Short mmCIF file of C-alpha atoms and ligand atoms in Angstrom, two decimals:
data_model
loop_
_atom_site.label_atom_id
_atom_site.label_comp_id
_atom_site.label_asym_id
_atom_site.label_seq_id
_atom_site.Cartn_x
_atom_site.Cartn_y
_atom_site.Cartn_z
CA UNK A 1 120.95 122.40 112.11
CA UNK A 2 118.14 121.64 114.65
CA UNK A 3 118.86 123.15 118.04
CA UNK A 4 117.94 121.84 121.34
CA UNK A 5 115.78 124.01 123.76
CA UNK A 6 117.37 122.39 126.97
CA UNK A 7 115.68 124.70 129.77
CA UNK A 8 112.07 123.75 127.90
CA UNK A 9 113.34 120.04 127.84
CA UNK A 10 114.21 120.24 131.48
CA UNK A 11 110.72 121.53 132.47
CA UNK A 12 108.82 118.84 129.84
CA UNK A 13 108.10 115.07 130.71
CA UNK A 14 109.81 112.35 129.16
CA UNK A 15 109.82 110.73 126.59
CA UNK A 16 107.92 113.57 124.52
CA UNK A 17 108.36 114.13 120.32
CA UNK A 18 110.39 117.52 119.77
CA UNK A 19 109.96 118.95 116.32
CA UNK A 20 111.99 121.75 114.85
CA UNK A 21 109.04 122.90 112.65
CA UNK A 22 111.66 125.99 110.98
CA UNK A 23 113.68 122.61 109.55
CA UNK A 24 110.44 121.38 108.21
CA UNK A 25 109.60 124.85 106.63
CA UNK A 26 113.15 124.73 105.14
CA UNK A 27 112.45 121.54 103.66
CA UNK A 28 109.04 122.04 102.30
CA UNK A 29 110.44 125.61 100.21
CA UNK A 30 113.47 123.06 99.10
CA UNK A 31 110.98 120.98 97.56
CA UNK A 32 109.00 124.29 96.01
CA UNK A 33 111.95 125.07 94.66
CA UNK A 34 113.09 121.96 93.23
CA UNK A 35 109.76 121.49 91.35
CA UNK A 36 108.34 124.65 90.08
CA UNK A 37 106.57 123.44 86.88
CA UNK A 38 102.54 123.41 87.25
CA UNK A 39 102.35 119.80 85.85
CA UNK A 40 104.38 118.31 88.81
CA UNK A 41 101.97 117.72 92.55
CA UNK A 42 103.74 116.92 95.27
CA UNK A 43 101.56 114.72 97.83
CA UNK A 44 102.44 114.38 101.80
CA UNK A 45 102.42 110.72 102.76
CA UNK A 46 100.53 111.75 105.96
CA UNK A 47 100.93 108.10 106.87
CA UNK A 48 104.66 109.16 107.64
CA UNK A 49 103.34 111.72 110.64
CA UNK A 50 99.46 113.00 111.50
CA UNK A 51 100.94 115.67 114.15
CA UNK A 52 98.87 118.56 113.53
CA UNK A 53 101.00 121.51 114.08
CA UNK A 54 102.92 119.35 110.97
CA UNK A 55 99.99 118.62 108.85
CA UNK A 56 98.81 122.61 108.97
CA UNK A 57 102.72 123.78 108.06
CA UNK A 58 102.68 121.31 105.04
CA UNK A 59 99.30 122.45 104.24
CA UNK A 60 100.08 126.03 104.28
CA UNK A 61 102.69 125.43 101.83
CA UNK A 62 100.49 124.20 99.29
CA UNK A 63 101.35 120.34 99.25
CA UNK A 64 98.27 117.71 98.89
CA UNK A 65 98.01 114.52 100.79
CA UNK A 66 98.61 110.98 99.81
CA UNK A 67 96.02 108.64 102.62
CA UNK A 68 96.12 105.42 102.90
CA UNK A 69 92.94 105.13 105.26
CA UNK A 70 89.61 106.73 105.80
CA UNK A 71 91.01 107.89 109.22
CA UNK A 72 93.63 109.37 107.32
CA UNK A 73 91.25 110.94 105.07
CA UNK A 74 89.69 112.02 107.56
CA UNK A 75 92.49 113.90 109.47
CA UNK A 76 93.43 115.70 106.03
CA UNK A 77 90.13 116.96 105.64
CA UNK A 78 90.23 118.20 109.46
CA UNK A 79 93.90 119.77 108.65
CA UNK A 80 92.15 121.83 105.69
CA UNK A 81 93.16 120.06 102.85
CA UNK A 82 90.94 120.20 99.77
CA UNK A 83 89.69 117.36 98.69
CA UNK A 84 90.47 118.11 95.36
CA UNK A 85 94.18 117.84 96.38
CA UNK A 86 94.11 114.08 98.43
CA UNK A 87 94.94 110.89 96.59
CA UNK A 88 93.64 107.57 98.59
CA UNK A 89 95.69 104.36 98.52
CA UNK A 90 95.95 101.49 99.85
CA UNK A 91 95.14 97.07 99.30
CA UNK A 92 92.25 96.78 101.53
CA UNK A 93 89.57 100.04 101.47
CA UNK A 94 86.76 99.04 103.34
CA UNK A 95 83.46 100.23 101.94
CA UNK A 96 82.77 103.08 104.41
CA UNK A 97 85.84 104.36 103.02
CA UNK A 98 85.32 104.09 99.67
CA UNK A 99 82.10 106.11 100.42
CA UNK A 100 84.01 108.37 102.57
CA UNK A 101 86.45 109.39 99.57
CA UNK A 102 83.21 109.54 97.26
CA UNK A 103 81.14 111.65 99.62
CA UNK A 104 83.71 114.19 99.37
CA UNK A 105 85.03 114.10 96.26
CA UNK A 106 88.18 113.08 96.86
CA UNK A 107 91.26 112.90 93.81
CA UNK A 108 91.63 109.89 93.35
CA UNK A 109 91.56 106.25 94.34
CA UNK A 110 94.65 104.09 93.75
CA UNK A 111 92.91 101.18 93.16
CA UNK A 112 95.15 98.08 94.03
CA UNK A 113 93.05 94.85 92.73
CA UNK A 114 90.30 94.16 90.17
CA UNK A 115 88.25 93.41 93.28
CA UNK A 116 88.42 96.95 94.83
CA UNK A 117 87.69 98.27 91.32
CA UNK A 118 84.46 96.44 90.89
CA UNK A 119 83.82 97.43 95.00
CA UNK A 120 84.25 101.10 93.91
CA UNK A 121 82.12 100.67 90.44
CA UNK A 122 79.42 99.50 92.70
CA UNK A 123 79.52 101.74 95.72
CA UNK A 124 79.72 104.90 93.02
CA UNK A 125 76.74 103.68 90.76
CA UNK A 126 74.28 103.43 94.09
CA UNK A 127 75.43 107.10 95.24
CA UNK A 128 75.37 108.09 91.20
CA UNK A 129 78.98 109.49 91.34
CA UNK A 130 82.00 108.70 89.47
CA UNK A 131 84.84 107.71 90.64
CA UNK A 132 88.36 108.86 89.54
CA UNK A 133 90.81 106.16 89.61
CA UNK A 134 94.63 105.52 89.02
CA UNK A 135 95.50 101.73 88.85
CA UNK A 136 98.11 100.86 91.60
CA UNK A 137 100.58 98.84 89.37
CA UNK A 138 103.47 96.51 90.52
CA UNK A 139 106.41 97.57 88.01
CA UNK A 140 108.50 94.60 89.50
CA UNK A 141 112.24 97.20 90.78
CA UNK A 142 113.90 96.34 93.11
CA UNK A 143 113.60 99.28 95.63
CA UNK A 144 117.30 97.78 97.31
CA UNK A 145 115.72 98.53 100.67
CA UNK A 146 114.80 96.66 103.93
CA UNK A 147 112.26 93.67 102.44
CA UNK A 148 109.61 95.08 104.93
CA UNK A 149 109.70 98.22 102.77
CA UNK A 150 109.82 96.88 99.37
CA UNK A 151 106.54 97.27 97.65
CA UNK A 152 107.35 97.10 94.00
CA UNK A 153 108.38 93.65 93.55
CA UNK A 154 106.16 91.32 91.71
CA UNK A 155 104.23 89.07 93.76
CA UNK A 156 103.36 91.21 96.52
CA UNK A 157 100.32 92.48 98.44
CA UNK A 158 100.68 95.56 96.72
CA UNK A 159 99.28 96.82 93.32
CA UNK A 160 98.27 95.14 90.28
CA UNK A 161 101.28 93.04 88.54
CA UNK A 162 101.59 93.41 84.98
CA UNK A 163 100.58 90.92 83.27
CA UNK A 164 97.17 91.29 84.60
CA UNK A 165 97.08 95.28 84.18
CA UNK A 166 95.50 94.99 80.45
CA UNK A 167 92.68 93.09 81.74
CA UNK A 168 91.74 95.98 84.82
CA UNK A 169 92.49 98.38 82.50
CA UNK A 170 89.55 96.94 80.24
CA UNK A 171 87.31 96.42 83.30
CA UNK A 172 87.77 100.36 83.72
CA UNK A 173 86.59 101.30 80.30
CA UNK A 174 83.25 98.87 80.98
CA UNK A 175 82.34 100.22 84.26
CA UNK A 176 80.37 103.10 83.77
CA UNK A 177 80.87 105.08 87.44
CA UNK A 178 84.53 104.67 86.95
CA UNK A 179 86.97 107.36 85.42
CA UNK A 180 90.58 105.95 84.61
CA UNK A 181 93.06 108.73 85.24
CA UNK A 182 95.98 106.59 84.78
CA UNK A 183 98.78 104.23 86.36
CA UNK A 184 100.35 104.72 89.99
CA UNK A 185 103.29 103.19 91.38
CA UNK A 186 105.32 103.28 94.70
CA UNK A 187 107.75 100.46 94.78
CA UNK A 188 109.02 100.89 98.84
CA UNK A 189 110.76 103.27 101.39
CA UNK A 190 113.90 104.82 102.35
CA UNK A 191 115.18 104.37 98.81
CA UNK A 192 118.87 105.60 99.34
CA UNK A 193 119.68 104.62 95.38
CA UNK A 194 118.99 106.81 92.62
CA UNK A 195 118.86 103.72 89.60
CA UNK A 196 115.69 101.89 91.91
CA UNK A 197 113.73 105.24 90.39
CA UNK A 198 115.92 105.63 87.05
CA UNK A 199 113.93 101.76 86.42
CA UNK A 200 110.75 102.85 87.38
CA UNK A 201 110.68 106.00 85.37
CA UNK A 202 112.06 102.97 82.25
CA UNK A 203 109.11 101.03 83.36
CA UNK A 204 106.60 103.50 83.26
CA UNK A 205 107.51 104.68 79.52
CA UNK A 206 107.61 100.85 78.19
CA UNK A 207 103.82 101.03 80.14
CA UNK A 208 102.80 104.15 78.51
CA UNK A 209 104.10 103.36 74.61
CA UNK A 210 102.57 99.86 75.20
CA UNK A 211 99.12 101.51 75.90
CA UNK A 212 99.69 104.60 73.69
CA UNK A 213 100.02 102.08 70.87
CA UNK A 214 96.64 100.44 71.58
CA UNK A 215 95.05 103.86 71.71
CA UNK A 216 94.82 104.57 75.62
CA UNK A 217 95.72 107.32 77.02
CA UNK A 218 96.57 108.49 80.25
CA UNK A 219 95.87 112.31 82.54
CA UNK A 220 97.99 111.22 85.36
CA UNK A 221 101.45 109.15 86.19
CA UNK A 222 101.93 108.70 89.72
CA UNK A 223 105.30 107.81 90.54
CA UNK A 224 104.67 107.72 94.31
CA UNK A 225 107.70 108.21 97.34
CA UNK A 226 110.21 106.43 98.82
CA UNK A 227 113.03 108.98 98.67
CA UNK A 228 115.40 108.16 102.09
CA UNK A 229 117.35 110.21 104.07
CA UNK A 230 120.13 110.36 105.79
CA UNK A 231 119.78 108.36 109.79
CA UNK A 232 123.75 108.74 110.21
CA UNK A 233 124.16 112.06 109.37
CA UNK A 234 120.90 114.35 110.39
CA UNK A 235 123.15 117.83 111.11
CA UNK A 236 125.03 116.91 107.79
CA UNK A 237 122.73 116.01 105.64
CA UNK A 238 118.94 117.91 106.60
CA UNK A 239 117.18 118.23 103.60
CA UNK A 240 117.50 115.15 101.42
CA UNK A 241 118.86 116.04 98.00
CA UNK A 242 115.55 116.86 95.76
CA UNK A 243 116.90 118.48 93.33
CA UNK A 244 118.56 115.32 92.02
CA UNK A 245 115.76 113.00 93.02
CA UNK A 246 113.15 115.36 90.93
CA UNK A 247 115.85 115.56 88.22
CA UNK A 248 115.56 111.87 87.84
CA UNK A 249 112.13 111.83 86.56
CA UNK A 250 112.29 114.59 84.33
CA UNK A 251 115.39 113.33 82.51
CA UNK A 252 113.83 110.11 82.55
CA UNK A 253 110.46 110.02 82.34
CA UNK A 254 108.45 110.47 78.85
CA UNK A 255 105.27 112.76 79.69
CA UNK A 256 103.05 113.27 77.53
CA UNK A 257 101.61 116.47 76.71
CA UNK A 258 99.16 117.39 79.32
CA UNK A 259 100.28 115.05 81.52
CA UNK A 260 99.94 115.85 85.18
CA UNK A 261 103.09 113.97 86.96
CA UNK A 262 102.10 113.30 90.94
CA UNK A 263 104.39 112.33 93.70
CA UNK A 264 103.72 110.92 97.01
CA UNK A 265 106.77 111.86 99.26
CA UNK A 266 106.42 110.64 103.79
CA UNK A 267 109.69 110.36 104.86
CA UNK A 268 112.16 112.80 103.26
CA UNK A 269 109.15 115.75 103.95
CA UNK A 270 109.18 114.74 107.86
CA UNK A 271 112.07 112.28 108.89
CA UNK A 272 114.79 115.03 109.59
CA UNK A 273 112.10 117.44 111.72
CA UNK A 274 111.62 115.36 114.66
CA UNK A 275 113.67 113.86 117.40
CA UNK A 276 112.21 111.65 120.42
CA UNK A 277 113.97 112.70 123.54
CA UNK A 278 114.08 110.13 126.48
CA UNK A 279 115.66 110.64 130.08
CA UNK A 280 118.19 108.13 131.30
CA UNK A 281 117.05 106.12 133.89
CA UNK A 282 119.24 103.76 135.08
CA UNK A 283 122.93 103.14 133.70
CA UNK A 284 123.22 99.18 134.70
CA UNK A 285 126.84 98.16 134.64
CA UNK A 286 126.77 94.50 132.75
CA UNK A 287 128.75 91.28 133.10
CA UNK A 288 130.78 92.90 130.06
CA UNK A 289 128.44 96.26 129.04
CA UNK A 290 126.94 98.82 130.54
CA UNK A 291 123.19 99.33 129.66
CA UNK A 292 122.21 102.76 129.09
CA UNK A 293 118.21 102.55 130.39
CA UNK A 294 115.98 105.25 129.05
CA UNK A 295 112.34 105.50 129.76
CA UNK A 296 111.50 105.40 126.07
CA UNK A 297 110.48 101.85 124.38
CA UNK A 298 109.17 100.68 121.31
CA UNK A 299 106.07 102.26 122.35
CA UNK A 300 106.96 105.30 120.97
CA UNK A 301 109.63 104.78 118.32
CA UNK A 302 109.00 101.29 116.84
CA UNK A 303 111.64 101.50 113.96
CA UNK A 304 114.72 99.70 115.55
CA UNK A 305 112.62 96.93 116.77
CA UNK A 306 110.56 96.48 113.92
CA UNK A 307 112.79 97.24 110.52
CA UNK A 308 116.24 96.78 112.61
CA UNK A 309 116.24 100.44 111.75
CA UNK A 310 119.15 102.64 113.54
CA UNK A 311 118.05 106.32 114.90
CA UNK A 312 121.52 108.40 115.76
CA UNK A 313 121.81 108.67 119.69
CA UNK A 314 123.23 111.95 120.83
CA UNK A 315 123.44 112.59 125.29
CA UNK A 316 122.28 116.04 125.36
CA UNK A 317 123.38 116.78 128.71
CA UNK A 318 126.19 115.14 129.28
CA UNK A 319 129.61 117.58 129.95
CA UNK A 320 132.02 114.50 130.13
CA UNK A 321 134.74 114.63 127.54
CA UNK A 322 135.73 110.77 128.58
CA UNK A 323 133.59 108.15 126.46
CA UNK A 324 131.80 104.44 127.00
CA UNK A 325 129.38 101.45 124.91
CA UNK A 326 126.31 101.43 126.06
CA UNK A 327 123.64 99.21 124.90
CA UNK A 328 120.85 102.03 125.20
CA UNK A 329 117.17 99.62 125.79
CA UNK A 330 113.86 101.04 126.66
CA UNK A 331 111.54 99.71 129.47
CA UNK A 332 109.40 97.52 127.77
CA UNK A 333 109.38 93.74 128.49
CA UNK A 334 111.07 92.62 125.06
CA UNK A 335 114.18 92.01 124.63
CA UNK A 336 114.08 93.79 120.83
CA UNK A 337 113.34 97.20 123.01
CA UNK A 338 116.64 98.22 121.88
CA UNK A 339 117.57 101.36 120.54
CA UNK A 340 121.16 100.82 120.20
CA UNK A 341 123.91 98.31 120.72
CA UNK A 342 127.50 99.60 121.57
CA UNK A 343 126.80 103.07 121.34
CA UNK A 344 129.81 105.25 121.73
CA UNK A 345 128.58 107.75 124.28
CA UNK A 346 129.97 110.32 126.79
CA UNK A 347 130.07 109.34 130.22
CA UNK A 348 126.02 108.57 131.10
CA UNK A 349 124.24 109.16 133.94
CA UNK A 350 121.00 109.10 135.75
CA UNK A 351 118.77 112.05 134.74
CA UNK A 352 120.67 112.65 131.13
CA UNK A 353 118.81 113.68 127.91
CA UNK A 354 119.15 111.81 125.14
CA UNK A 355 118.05 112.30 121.71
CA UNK A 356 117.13 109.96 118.93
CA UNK A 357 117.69 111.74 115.63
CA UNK A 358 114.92 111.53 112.59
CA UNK A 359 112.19 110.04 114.31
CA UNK A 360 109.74 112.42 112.28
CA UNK A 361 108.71 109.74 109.89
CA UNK A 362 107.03 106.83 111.24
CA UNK A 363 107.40 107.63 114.70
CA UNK A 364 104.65 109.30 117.02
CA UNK A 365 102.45 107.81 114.69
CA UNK A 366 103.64 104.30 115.63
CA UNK A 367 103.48 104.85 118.87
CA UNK A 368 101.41 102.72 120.87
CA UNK A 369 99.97 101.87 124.28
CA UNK A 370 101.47 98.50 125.12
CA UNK A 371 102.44 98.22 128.54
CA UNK A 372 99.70 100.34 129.48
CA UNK A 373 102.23 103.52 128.16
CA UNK A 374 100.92 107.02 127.81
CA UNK A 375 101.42 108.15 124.06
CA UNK A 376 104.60 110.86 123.87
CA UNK A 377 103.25 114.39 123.86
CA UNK A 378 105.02 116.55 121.38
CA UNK A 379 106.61 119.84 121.62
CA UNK A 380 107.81 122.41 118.87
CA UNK A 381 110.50 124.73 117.69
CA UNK A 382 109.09 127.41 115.24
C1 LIG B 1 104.00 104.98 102.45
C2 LIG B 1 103.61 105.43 101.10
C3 LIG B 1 104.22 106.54 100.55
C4 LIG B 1 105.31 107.33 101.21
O1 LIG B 1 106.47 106.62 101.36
P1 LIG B 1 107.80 107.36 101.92
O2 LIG B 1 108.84 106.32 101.84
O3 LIG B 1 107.51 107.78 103.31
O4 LIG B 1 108.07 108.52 101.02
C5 LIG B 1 103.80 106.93 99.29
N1 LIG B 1 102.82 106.26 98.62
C6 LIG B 1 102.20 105.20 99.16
C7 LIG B 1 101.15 104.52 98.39
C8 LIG B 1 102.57 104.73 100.41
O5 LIG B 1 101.98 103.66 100.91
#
C-alpha cells in the first residue's frame, strides 16, 4: 500500500506527480513472474507515462517498449532501451519517423494502412534496409470500455479491417524492403472484462488457420494491452491480476511452434504508481454544495474531463472525523475542470492535501500548459 511522505509533501509545491516507484518495482516482478516462458515479450506502452526515473525502473527490469511516435522513440532510446526490444505503432507515422525507426533498427513497425506500408517499402528501398513489419489488424471485439478507448471495432481509425487484410498481406510478399513478421492487434483500454481478450485470442486463431491454410506463416502475434485496473480500489487492489490476464492467452491462444507471443501493456504497468497531489485552496460554500477548490486542473490530470474518468480523492491532512460533499474543481476556466462531484470527504479546509489515486497512466504525460500553467514536477518514493 503506497504511503504518503507528508513532511516532503509539506515542503514540495503543489500540484506535483508523487510516485511510489517500490509499488512499481512490485508490479513489474508480478508481471516477471506471471510470464516466465522465453516466447512471451512484454512491451511498456510508454505512451501511458515518459517520467524518466519510470522509464529507467521498467528498463532495468528487462521490459521493451511499445511507441507510438518518433518522440517516443526517441525517449526510449534516451532511457537505454535497445532497439532491438521497441515495437512502433501508430495510424499516421510521418516519414522522418519511419526513417527514425529504420536508422536504428528498430523491432518492428505496426503498420496500420496499405498506405503506410507502401510509405515504409519506399523510405526502406532508398536507405537499402528492410523493414520488419507486423500488420495492425482490426479483429472487430468489443473492448466494453469507454468508446474513446475502443480501438478494435471495425470501422475505426485504427488498423487494417479484415476483409481487406488478404490484400496487405499480398502487398507485403511483393515489396521487396519489407519483412512480414506477422499480425498485431490492440482493441482499446482499461479493459476490466476478461471475455473482450478470450474473443481476441478466438479471433486471432480463426486468422492464423485461415492463413496457415493458404501457406503463410507467421514469427510474431501481437496481442497488444488494454488490461484495466482498479480506480475505486488502489490500496485494495495494487497490482492488477496478471496471472489471470496472461492465463487467458495461453489457454486460449493457438501458437505455433516458434512463435514469439508480444504484449503491449501502459496502464496496468503504471496506473497504480502515481498519485497527483493538489492543495486546497478555497472551500466555497454553494447555494446547495460546497466546492472543494484545489489548485490542480485539467492541466495536469486530463482523465475526468476528457473520458468522464473518476480518480479516488483521499484529504491527506485532514484530522476531522465529521464528513461533507464536496464538488472538488480545479482552477481552470471550464466548467468540465472537475475532479469530482459529491465527494464524501472529511471536514476540508484551506491548505489540505489531497490526493488523486492512479494518475500514473495517462497523467503527467497529458499534462499541458493551458492557462499559461507550469507542468507538475514529480517526486518519488523508492
Ligand atoms: C495505448 C496502446 C497500448 C497500451 O494500452 P494500455 O491500455 O495502456 O495497456 C498498447 N498498444 C497500442 C498500440 C497502444 O496504442
Amino acid at each position: 500500500m503506497t504511503q504518503f511522505p507528508l513532511d516532503i509533501f509539506a515542503q514540495t509545491r503543489t500540484p506535483f506527480y508523487f510516485y511510489d516507484l517500490n509499488l512499481l518495482q512490485a508490479t513489474l516482478t508480478e508481471i516477471k513472474q506471471s510470464v516466465s516462458q522465453p516466447h512471451i515479450h512484454v512491451h511498456y506502452a510508454i505512451k501511458a507515462n515518459a517520467n524518466p526515473e519510470i522509464l529507467k525502473v521498467i528498463k532495468e527490469n528487462g521490459f521493451g517498449v511499445d511507441c507510438v511516435s518518433g518522440g517516443e522513440v526517441e525517449a526510449a532510446l534516451n532511457a537505454g532501451f535497445a532497439a532491438d526490444k521497441i515495437v512502433f505503432a501508430g495510424v499516421g507515422k510521418s516519414d522522418w519517423e519511419i526513417e527514425l525507426g529504420l536508422d536504428n533498427n528498430i523491432s518492428c513497425f505496426n503498420v496500420e494502412s496499405a498506405a503506410e506500408l507502401d510509405v515504409i517499402q519506399e523510405i526502406a528501398q532508398i536507405k537499402g534496409k528492410t523493414a520488419r513489419v507486423a500488420l495492425r489488424v482490426n479483429p472487430n471485439v468489443d473492448a466494453h470500455t469507454h468508446h474513446y478507448i475502443t480501438t478494435g471495432l471495425a470501422e475505426n481509425k485504427f488498423g487494417i479491417s479484415l476483409d481487406m487484410l488478404d490484400s496487405v498481406i499480398e502487398r507485403c510478399m511483393v515489396s521487396p524492403n519489407i519483412e512480414l513478421l506477422g499480425l498485431h492487434f490492440h482493441i482499446g483500454s482499461q479493459i476490466t472484462e476478461i471475455h473482450p481478450f478470450e474473443r481476441l485470442c478466438q479471433r486471432v486463431n480463426e486468422l492464423q488457420d485461415k492463413y496457415e491454410s493458404q501457406g503463410i506463416k507467421f514469427s510474431s502475434i501481437n496481442v497488444g494491452g488494454g488490461l484495466g485496473i482498479d480506480y475505486n480500489n488502489p490500496d485494495e487492489n495494487p497490482i492488477p491480476d496478471f496471472k489471470a490476464y496472461f492465463s487467458t492467452f495461453e489457454q486460449h491462444l493457438k501458437l505455433r511452434p516458434g512463435q514469439q507471443l508480444h504484449f503491449e501493456l501502459g496502464r496496468s504497468i503504471v496506473g497504480q504508481c502515481g498519485s497527483l497531489i493538489t492543495k486546497v485552496l478555497y472551500v466555497k460554500e454553494g447555494v446547495a454544495k460546497k466546492f472543494a477548490i484545489v489548485d490542480a486542473g485539467f492541466t495536469e490530470l486530463i482523465r475526468p474531463a476528457l473520458y468522464q474518468a473518476h480518480h479516488k480523492i483521499e484529504n491527506l491532512t485532514s484530522n476531522s472525523t465529521k464528513t461533507h460533499k464536496y464538488d472538488v474543481v480545479g482552477p481552470i476556466c471550464e466548467s468540465s475542470d472537475r475532479f469530482g462531484e459529491a465527494e464524501i470527504l472529511p471536514t476540508t479546509s484551506r491548505g489540505d492535501l489531497i490526493a488523486l489515486r492512479s494518475a500514473g497512466a495517462y497523467g503527467e504525460i497529458m499534462a499541458s500548459q493551458y492557462n499559461c500553467r507550469k507542468l507538475p514536477q514529480s517526486i518519488y518514493a523508492k
